[in-house]
Short mmCIF file of N, CA and C in Angstrom, two decimals:
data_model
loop_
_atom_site.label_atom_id
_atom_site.label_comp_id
_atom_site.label_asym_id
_atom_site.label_seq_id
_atom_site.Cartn_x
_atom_site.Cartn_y
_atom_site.Cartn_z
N UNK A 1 -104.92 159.02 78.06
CA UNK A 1 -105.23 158.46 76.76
C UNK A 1 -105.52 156.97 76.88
N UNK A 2 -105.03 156.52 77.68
CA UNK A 2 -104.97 155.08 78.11
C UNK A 2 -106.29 154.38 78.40
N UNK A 3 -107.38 155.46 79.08
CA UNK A 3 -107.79 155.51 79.71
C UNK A 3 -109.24 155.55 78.84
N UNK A 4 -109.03 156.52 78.00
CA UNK A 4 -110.19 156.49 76.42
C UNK A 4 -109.77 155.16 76.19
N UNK A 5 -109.11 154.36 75.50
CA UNK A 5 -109.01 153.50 74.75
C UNK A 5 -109.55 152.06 75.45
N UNK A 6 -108.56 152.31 77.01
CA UNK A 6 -109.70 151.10 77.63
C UNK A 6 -111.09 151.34 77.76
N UNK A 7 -111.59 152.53 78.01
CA UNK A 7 -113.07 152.75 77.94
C UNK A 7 -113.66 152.31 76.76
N UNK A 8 -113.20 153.07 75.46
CA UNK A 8 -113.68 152.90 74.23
C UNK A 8 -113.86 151.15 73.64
N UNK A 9 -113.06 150.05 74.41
CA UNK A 9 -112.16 148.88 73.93
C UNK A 9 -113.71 148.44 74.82
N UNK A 10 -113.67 148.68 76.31
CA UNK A 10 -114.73 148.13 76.90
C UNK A 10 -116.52 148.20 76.42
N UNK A 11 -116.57 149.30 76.18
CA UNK A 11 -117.91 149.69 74.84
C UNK A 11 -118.14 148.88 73.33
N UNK A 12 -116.77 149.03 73.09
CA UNK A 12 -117.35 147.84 71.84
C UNK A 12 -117.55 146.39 71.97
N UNK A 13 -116.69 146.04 73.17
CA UNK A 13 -116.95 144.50 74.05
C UNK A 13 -118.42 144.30 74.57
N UNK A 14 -118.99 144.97 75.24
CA UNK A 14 -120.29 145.26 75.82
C UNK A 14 -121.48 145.35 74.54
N UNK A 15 -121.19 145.91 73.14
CA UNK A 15 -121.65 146.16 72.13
C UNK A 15 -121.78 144.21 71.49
N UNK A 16 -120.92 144.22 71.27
CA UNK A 16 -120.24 142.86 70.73
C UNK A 16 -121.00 141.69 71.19
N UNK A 17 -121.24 141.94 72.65
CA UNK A 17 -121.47 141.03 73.63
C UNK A 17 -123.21 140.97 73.05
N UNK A 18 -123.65 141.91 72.99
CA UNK A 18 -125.19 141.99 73.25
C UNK A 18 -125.60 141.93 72.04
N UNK A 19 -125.12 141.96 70.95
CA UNK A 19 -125.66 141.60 69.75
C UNK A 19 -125.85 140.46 69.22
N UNK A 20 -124.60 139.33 70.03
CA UNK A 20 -124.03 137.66 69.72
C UNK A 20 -125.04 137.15 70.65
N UNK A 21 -125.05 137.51 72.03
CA UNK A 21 -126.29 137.11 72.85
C UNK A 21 -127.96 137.14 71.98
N UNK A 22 -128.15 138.38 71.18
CA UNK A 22 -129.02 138.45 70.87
C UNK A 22 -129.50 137.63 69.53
N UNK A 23 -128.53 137.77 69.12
CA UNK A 23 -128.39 137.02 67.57
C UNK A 23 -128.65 135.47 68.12
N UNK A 24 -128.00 134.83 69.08
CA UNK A 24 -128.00 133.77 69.97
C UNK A 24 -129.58 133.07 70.02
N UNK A 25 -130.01 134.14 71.11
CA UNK A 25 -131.01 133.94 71.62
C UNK A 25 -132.34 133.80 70.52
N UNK A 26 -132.17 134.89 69.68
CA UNK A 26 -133.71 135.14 68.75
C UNK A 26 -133.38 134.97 67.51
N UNK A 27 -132.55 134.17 67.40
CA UNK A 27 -132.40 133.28 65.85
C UNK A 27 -131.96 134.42 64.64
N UNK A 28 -131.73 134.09 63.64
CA UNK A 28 -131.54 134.80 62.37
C UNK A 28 -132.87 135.56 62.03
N UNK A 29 -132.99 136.68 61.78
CA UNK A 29 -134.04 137.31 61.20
C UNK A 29 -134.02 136.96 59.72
N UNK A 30 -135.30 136.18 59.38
CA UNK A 30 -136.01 136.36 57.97
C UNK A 30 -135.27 136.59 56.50
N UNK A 31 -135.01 138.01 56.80
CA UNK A 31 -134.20 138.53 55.56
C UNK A 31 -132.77 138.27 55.65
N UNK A 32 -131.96 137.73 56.61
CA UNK A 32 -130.82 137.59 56.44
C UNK A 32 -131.06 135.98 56.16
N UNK A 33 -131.64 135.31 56.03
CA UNK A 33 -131.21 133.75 55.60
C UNK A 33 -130.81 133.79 53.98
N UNK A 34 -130.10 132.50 54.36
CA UNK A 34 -129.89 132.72 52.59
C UNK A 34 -130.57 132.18 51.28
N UNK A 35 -130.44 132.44 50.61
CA UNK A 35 -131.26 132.34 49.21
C UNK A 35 -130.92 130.65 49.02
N UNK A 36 -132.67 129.97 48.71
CA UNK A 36 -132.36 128.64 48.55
C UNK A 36 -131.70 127.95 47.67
N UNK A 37 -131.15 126.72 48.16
CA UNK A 37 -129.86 126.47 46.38
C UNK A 37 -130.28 125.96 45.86
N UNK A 38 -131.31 125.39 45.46
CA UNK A 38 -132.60 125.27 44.76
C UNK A 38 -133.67 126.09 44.21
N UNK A 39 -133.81 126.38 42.73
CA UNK A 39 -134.83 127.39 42.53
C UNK A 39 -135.96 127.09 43.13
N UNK A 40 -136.69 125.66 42.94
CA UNK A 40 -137.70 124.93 42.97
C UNK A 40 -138.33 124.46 44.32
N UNK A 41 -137.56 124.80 45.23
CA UNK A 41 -137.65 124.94 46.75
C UNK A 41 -138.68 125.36 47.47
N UNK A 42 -139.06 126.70 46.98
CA UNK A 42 -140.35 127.05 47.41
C UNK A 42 -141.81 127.54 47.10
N UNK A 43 -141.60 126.79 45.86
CA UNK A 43 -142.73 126.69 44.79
C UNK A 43 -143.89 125.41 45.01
N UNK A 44 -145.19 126.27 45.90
CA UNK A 44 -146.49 125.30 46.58
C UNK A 44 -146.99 124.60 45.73
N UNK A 45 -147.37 123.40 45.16
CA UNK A 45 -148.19 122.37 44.66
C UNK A 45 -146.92 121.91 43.22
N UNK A 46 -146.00 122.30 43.09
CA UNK A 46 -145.09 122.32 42.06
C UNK A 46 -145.22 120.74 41.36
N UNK A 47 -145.42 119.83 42.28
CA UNK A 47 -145.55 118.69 41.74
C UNK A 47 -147.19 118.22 41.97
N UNK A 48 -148.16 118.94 41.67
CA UNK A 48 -149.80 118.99 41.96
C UNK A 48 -149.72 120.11 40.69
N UNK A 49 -149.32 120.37 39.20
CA UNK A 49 -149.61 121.14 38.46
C UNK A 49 -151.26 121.94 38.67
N UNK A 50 -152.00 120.73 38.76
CA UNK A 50 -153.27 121.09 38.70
C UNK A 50 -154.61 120.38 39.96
N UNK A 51 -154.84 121.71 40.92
CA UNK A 51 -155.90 121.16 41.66
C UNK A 51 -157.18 121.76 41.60
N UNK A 52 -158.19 120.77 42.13
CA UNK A 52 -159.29 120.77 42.15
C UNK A 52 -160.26 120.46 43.11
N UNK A 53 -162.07 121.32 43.30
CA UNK A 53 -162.55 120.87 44.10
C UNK A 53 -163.62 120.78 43.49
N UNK A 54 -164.81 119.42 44.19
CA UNK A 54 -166.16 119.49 43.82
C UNK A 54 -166.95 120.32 45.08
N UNK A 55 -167.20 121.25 44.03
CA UNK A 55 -168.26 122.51 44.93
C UNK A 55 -169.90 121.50 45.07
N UNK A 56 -170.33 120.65 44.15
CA UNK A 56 -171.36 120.06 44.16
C UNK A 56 -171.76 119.27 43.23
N UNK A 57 -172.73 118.09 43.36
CA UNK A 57 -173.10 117.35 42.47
C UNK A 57 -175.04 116.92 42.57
N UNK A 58 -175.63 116.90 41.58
CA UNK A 58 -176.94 117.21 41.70
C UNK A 58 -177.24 116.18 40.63
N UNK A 59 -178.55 115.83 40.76
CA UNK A 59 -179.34 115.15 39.62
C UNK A 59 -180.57 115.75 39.36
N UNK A 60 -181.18 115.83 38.37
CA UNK A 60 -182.38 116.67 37.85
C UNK A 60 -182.96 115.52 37.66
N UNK A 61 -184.34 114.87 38.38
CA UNK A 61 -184.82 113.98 38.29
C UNK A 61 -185.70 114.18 36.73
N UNK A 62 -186.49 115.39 36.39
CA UNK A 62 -187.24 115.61 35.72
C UNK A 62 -186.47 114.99 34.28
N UNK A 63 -185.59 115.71 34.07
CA UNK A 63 -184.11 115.66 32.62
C UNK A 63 -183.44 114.70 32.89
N UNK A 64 -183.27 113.85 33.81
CA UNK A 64 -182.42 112.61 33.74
C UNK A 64 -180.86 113.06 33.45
N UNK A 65 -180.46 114.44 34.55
CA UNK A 65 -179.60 115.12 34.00
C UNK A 65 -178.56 114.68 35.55
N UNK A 66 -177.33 114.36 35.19
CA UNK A 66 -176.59 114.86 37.02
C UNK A 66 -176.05 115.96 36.36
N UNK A 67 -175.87 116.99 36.96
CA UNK A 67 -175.07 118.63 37.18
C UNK A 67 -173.85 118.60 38.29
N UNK A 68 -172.82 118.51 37.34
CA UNK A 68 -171.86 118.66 38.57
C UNK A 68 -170.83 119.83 38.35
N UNK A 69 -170.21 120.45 39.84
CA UNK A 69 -169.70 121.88 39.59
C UNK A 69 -167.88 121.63 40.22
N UNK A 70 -167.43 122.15 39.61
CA UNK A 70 -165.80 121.83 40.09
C UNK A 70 -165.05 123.25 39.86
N UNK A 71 -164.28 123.39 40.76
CA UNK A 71 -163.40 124.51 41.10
C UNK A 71 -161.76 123.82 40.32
N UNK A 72 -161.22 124.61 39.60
CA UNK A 72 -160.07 124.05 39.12
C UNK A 72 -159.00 125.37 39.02
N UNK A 73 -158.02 125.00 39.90
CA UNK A 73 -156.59 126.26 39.70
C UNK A 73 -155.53 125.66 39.62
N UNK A 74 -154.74 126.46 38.22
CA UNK A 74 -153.70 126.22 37.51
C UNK A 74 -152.33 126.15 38.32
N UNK A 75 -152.19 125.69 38.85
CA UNK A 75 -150.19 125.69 39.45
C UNK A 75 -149.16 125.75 38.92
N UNK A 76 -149.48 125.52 37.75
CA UNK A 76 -147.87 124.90 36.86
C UNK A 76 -147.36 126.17 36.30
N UNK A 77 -146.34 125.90 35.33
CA UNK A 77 -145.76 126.92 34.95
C UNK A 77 -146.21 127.31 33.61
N UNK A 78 -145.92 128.52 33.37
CA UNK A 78 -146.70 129.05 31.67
C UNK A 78 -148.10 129.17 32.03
N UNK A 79 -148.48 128.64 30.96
CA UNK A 79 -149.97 129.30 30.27
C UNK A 79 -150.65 128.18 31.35
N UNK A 80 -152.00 128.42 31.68
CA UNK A 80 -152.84 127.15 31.46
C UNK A 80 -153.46 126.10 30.47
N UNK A 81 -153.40 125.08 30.39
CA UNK A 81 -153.52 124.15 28.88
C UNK A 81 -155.24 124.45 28.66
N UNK A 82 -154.88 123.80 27.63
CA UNK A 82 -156.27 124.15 26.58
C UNK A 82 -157.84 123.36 27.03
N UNK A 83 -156.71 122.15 26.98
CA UNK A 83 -158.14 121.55 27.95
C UNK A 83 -157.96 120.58 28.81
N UNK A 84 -159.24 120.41 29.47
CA UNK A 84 -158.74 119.58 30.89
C UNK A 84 -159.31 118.31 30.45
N UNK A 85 -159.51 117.23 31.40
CA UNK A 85 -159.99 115.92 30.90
C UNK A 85 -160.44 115.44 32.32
N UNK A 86 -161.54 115.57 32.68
CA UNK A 86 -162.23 114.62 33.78
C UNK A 86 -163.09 113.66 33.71
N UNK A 87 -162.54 112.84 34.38
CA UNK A 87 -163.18 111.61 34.75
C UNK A 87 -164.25 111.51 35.92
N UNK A 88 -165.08 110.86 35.39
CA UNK A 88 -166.07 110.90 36.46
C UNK A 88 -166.54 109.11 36.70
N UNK A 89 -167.27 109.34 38.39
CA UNK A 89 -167.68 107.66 38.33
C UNK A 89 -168.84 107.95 39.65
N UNK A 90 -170.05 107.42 39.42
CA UNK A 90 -170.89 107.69 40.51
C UNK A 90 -171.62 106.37 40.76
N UNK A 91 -171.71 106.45 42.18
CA UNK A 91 -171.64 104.97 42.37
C UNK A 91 -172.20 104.89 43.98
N UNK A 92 -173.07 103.68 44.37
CA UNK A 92 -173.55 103.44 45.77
C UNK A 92 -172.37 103.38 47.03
N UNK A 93 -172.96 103.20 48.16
CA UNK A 93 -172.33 103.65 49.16
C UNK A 93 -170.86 102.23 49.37
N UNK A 94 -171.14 101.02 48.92
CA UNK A 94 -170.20 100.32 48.40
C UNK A 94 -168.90 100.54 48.13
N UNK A 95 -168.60 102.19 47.45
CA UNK A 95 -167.62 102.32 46.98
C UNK A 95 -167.56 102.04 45.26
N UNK A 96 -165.79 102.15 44.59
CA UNK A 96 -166.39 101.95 43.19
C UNK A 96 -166.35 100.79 42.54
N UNK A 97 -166.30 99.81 43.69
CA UNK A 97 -166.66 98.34 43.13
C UNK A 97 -167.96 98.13 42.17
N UNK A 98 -169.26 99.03 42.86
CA UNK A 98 -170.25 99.30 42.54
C UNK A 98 -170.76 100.83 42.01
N UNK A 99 -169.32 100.81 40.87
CA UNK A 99 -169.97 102.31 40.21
C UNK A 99 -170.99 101.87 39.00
N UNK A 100 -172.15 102.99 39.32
CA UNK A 100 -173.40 102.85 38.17
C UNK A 100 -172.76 103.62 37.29
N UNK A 101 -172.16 104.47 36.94
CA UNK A 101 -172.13 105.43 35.76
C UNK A 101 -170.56 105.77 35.98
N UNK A 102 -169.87 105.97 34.57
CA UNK A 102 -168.73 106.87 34.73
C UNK A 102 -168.79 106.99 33.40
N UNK A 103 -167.48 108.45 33.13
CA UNK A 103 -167.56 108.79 31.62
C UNK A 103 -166.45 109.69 31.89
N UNK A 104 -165.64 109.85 31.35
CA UNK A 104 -164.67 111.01 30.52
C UNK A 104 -165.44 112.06 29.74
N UNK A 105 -164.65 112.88 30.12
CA UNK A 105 -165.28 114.25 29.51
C UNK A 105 -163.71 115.17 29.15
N UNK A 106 -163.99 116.00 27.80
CA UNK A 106 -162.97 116.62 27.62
C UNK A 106 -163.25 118.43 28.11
N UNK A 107 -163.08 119.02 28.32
CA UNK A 107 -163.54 120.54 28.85
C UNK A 107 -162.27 121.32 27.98
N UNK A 108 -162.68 122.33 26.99
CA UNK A 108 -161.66 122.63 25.97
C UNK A 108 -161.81 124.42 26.61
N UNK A 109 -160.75 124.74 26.45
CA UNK A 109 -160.99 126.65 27.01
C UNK A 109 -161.13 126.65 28.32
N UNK A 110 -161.25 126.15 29.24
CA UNK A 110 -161.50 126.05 30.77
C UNK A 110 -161.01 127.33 31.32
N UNK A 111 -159.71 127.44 30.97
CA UNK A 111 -159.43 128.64 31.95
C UNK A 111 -159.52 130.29 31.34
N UNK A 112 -159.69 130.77 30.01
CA UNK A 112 -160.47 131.47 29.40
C UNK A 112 -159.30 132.69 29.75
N UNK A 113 -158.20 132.61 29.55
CA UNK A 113 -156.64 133.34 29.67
C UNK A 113 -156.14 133.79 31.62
N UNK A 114 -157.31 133.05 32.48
CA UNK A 114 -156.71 133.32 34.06
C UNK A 114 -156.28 131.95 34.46
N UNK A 115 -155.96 131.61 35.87
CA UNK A 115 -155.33 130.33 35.95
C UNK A 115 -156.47 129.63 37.05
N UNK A 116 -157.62 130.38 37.21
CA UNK A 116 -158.55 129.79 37.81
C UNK A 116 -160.31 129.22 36.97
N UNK A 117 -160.69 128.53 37.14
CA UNK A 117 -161.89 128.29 36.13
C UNK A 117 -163.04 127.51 37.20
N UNK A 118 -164.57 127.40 36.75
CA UNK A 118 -165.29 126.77 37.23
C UNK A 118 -165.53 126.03 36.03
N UNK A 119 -165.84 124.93 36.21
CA UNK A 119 -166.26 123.80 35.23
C UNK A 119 -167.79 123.48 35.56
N UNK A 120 -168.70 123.35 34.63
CA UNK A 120 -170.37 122.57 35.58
C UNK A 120 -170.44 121.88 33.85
N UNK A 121 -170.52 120.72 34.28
CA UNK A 121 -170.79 119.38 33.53
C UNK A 121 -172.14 118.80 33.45
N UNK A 122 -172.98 118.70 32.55
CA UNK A 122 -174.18 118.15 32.73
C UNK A 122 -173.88 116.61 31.76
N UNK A 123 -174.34 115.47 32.69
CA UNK A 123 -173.96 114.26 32.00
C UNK A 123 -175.74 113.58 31.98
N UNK A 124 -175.89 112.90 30.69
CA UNK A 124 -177.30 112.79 30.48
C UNK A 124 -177.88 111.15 31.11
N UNK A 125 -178.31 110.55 32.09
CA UNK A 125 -178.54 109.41 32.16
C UNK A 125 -179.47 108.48 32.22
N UNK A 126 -180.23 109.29 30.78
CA UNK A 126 -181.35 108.81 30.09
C UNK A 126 -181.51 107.00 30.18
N UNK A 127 -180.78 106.60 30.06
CA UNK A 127 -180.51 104.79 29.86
C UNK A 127 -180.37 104.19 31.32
N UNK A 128 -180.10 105.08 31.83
CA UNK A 128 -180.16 104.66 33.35
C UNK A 128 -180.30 105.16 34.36
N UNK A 129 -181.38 105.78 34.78
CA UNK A 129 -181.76 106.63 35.83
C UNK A 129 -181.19 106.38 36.88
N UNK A 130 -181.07 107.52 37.96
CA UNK A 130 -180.71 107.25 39.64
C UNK A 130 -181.86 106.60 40.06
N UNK A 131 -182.05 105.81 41.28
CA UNK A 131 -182.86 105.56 41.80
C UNK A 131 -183.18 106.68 43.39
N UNK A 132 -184.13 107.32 43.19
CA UNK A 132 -184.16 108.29 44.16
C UNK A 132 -184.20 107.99 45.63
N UNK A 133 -184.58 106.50 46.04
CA UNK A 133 -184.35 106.32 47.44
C UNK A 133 -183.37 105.38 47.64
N UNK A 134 -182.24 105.87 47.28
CA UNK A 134 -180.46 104.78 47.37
C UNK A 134 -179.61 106.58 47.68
N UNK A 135 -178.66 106.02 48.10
CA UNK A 135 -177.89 107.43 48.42
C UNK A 135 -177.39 107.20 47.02
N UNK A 136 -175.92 108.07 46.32
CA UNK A 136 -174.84 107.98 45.75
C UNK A 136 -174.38 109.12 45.61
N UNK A 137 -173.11 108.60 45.36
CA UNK A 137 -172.18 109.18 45.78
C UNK A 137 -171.33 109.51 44.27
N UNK A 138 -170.73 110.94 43.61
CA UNK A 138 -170.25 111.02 42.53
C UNK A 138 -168.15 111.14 43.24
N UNK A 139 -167.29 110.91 41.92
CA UNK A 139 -165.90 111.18 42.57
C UNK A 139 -165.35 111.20 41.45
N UNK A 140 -164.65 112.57 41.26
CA UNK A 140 -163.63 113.37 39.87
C UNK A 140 -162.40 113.20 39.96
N UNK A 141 -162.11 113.15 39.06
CA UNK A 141 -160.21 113.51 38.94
C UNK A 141 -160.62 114.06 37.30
N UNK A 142 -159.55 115.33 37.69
CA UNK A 142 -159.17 116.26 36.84
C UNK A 142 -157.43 116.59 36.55
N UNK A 143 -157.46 116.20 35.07
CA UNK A 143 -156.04 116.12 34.76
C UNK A 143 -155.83 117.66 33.09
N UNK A 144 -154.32 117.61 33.53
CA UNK A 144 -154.59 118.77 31.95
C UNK A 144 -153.62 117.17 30.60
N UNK A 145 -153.73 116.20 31.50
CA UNK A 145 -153.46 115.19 30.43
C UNK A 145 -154.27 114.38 30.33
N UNK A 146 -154.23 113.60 28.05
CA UNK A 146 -155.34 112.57 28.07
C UNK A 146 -155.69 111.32 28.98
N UNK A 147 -156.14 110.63 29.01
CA UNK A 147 -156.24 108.75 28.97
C UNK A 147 -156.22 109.06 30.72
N UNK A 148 -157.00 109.36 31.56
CA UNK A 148 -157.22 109.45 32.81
C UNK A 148 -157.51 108.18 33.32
N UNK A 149 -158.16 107.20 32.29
CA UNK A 149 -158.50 105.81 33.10
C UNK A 149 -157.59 104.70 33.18
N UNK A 150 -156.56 104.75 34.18
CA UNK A 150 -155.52 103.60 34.74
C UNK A 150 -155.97 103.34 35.89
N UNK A 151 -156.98 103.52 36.26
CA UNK A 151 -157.22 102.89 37.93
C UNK A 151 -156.52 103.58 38.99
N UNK A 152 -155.76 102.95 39.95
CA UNK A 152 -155.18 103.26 40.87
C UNK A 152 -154.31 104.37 40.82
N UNK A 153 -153.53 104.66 39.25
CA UNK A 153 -152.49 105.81 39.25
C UNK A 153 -153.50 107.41 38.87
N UNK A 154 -154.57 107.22 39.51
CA UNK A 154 -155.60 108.36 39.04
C UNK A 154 -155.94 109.02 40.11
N UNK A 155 -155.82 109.94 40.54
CA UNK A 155 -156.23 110.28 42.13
C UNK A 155 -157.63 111.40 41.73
N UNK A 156 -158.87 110.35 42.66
CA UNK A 156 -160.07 110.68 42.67
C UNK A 156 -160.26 111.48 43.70
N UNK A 157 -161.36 112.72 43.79
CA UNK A 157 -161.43 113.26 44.65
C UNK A 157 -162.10 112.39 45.58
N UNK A 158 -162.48 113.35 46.70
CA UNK A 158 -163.44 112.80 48.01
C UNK A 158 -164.68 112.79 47.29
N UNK A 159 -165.47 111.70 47.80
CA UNK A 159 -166.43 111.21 47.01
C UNK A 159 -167.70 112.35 47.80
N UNK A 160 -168.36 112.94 46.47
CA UNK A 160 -169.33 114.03 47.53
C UNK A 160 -170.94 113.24 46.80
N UNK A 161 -171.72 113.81 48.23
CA UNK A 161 -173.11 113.06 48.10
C UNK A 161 -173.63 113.90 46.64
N UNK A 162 -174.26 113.29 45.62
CA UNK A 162 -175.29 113.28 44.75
C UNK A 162 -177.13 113.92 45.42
N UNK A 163 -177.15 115.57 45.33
CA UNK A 163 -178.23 115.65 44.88
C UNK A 163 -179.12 115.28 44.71
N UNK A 164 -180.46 114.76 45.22
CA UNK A 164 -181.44 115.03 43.92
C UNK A 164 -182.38 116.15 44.28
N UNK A 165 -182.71 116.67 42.91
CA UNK A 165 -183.81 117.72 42.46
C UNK A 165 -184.82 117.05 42.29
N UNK A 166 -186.08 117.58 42.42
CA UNK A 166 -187.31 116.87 42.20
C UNK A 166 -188.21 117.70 40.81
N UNK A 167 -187.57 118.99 41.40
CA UNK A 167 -188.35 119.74 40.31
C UNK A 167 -190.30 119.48 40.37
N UNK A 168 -190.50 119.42 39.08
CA UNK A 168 -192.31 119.29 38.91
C UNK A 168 -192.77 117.83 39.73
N UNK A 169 -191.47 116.88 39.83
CA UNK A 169 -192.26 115.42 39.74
C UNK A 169 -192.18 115.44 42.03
N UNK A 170 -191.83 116.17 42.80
CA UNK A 170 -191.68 116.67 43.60
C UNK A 170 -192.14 115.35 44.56
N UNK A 171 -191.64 115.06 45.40
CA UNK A 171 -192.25 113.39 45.87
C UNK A 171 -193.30 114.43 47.28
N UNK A 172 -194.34 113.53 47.57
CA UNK A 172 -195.25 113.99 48.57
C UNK A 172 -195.11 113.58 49.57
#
């Protein structure tokens, strides 16, 4: 009997052994970690409610029109808000020391009950045309709050090249 029990005593040691080694060696599996003590822990852009990209920016030489297109998805919590508010500023290779044009725009319904939306903005710049042989450069920030223009506390996107269309007037 002695003889089971040291056997049996030596099997669960050997058992014991190779599970602590293993547990050791290849870390905690996944599902056994524990639940964070923080709800808010692993919730992506949580403090980025709302991001955005410029898919493109164009000018219609003919209409004195720029066309610009933006990708916008909701992060935050609840609903998506009603409307968004972007700022815009387009401007030579300078930077926006030398912005020609900017304007606020309000975009009301954007996300149309999903948490993703495309936005395309046509801004009219009848009073002041592009000049077609200068580069420029357009750069957005999109907020779901008013009064976007404080300068520095505004985060503008990457400034993307400006388009142009020639349409009928087509240069030769």
């Amino acid at each position: 009997m002695k003889k089971h029990l040291a056997g049996f005593a030596l099997y669960n040691l050997i058992v014991i052994v190779t599970v602590a080694a293993y547990a050791y060696f290849a870390g905690v599996p996944a599902y056994l970690q524990p639940e964070p003590t923080s709800c808010w822990t692993h919730l992506q852009n949580a403090d980025k409610p709302l991001t955005f990209e410029v898919l493109g920016v164009q000018y219609d030489l003919d209409r004195k029109i720029l066309l610009s297109r933006i990708t916008v998805r909701w992060n935050g919590f609840g609903a998506p808000p009603r409307s968004l508010y972007v700022t815009h500023r387009t401007g030579t290779v300078e930077g926006p020391a030398n912005t020609r044009y900017s304007s606020d725009n309000i975009v009301r319904a954007a996300f149309q009950g999903d948490r993703f939306a495309i936005i395309e903005l046509e801004t009219e710049l009848e009073a002041m045309p592009l000049d077609p042989s200068a580069n420029y450069y357009s750069e957005f920030a999109v907020s779901h709050m008013p009064n976007l223009r404080h300068g520095a506390a505004v985060a503008f996107s990457e400034p993307s090249q400006v388009l142009f269309s020639h349409g009928s007037r087509s240069m030769k």
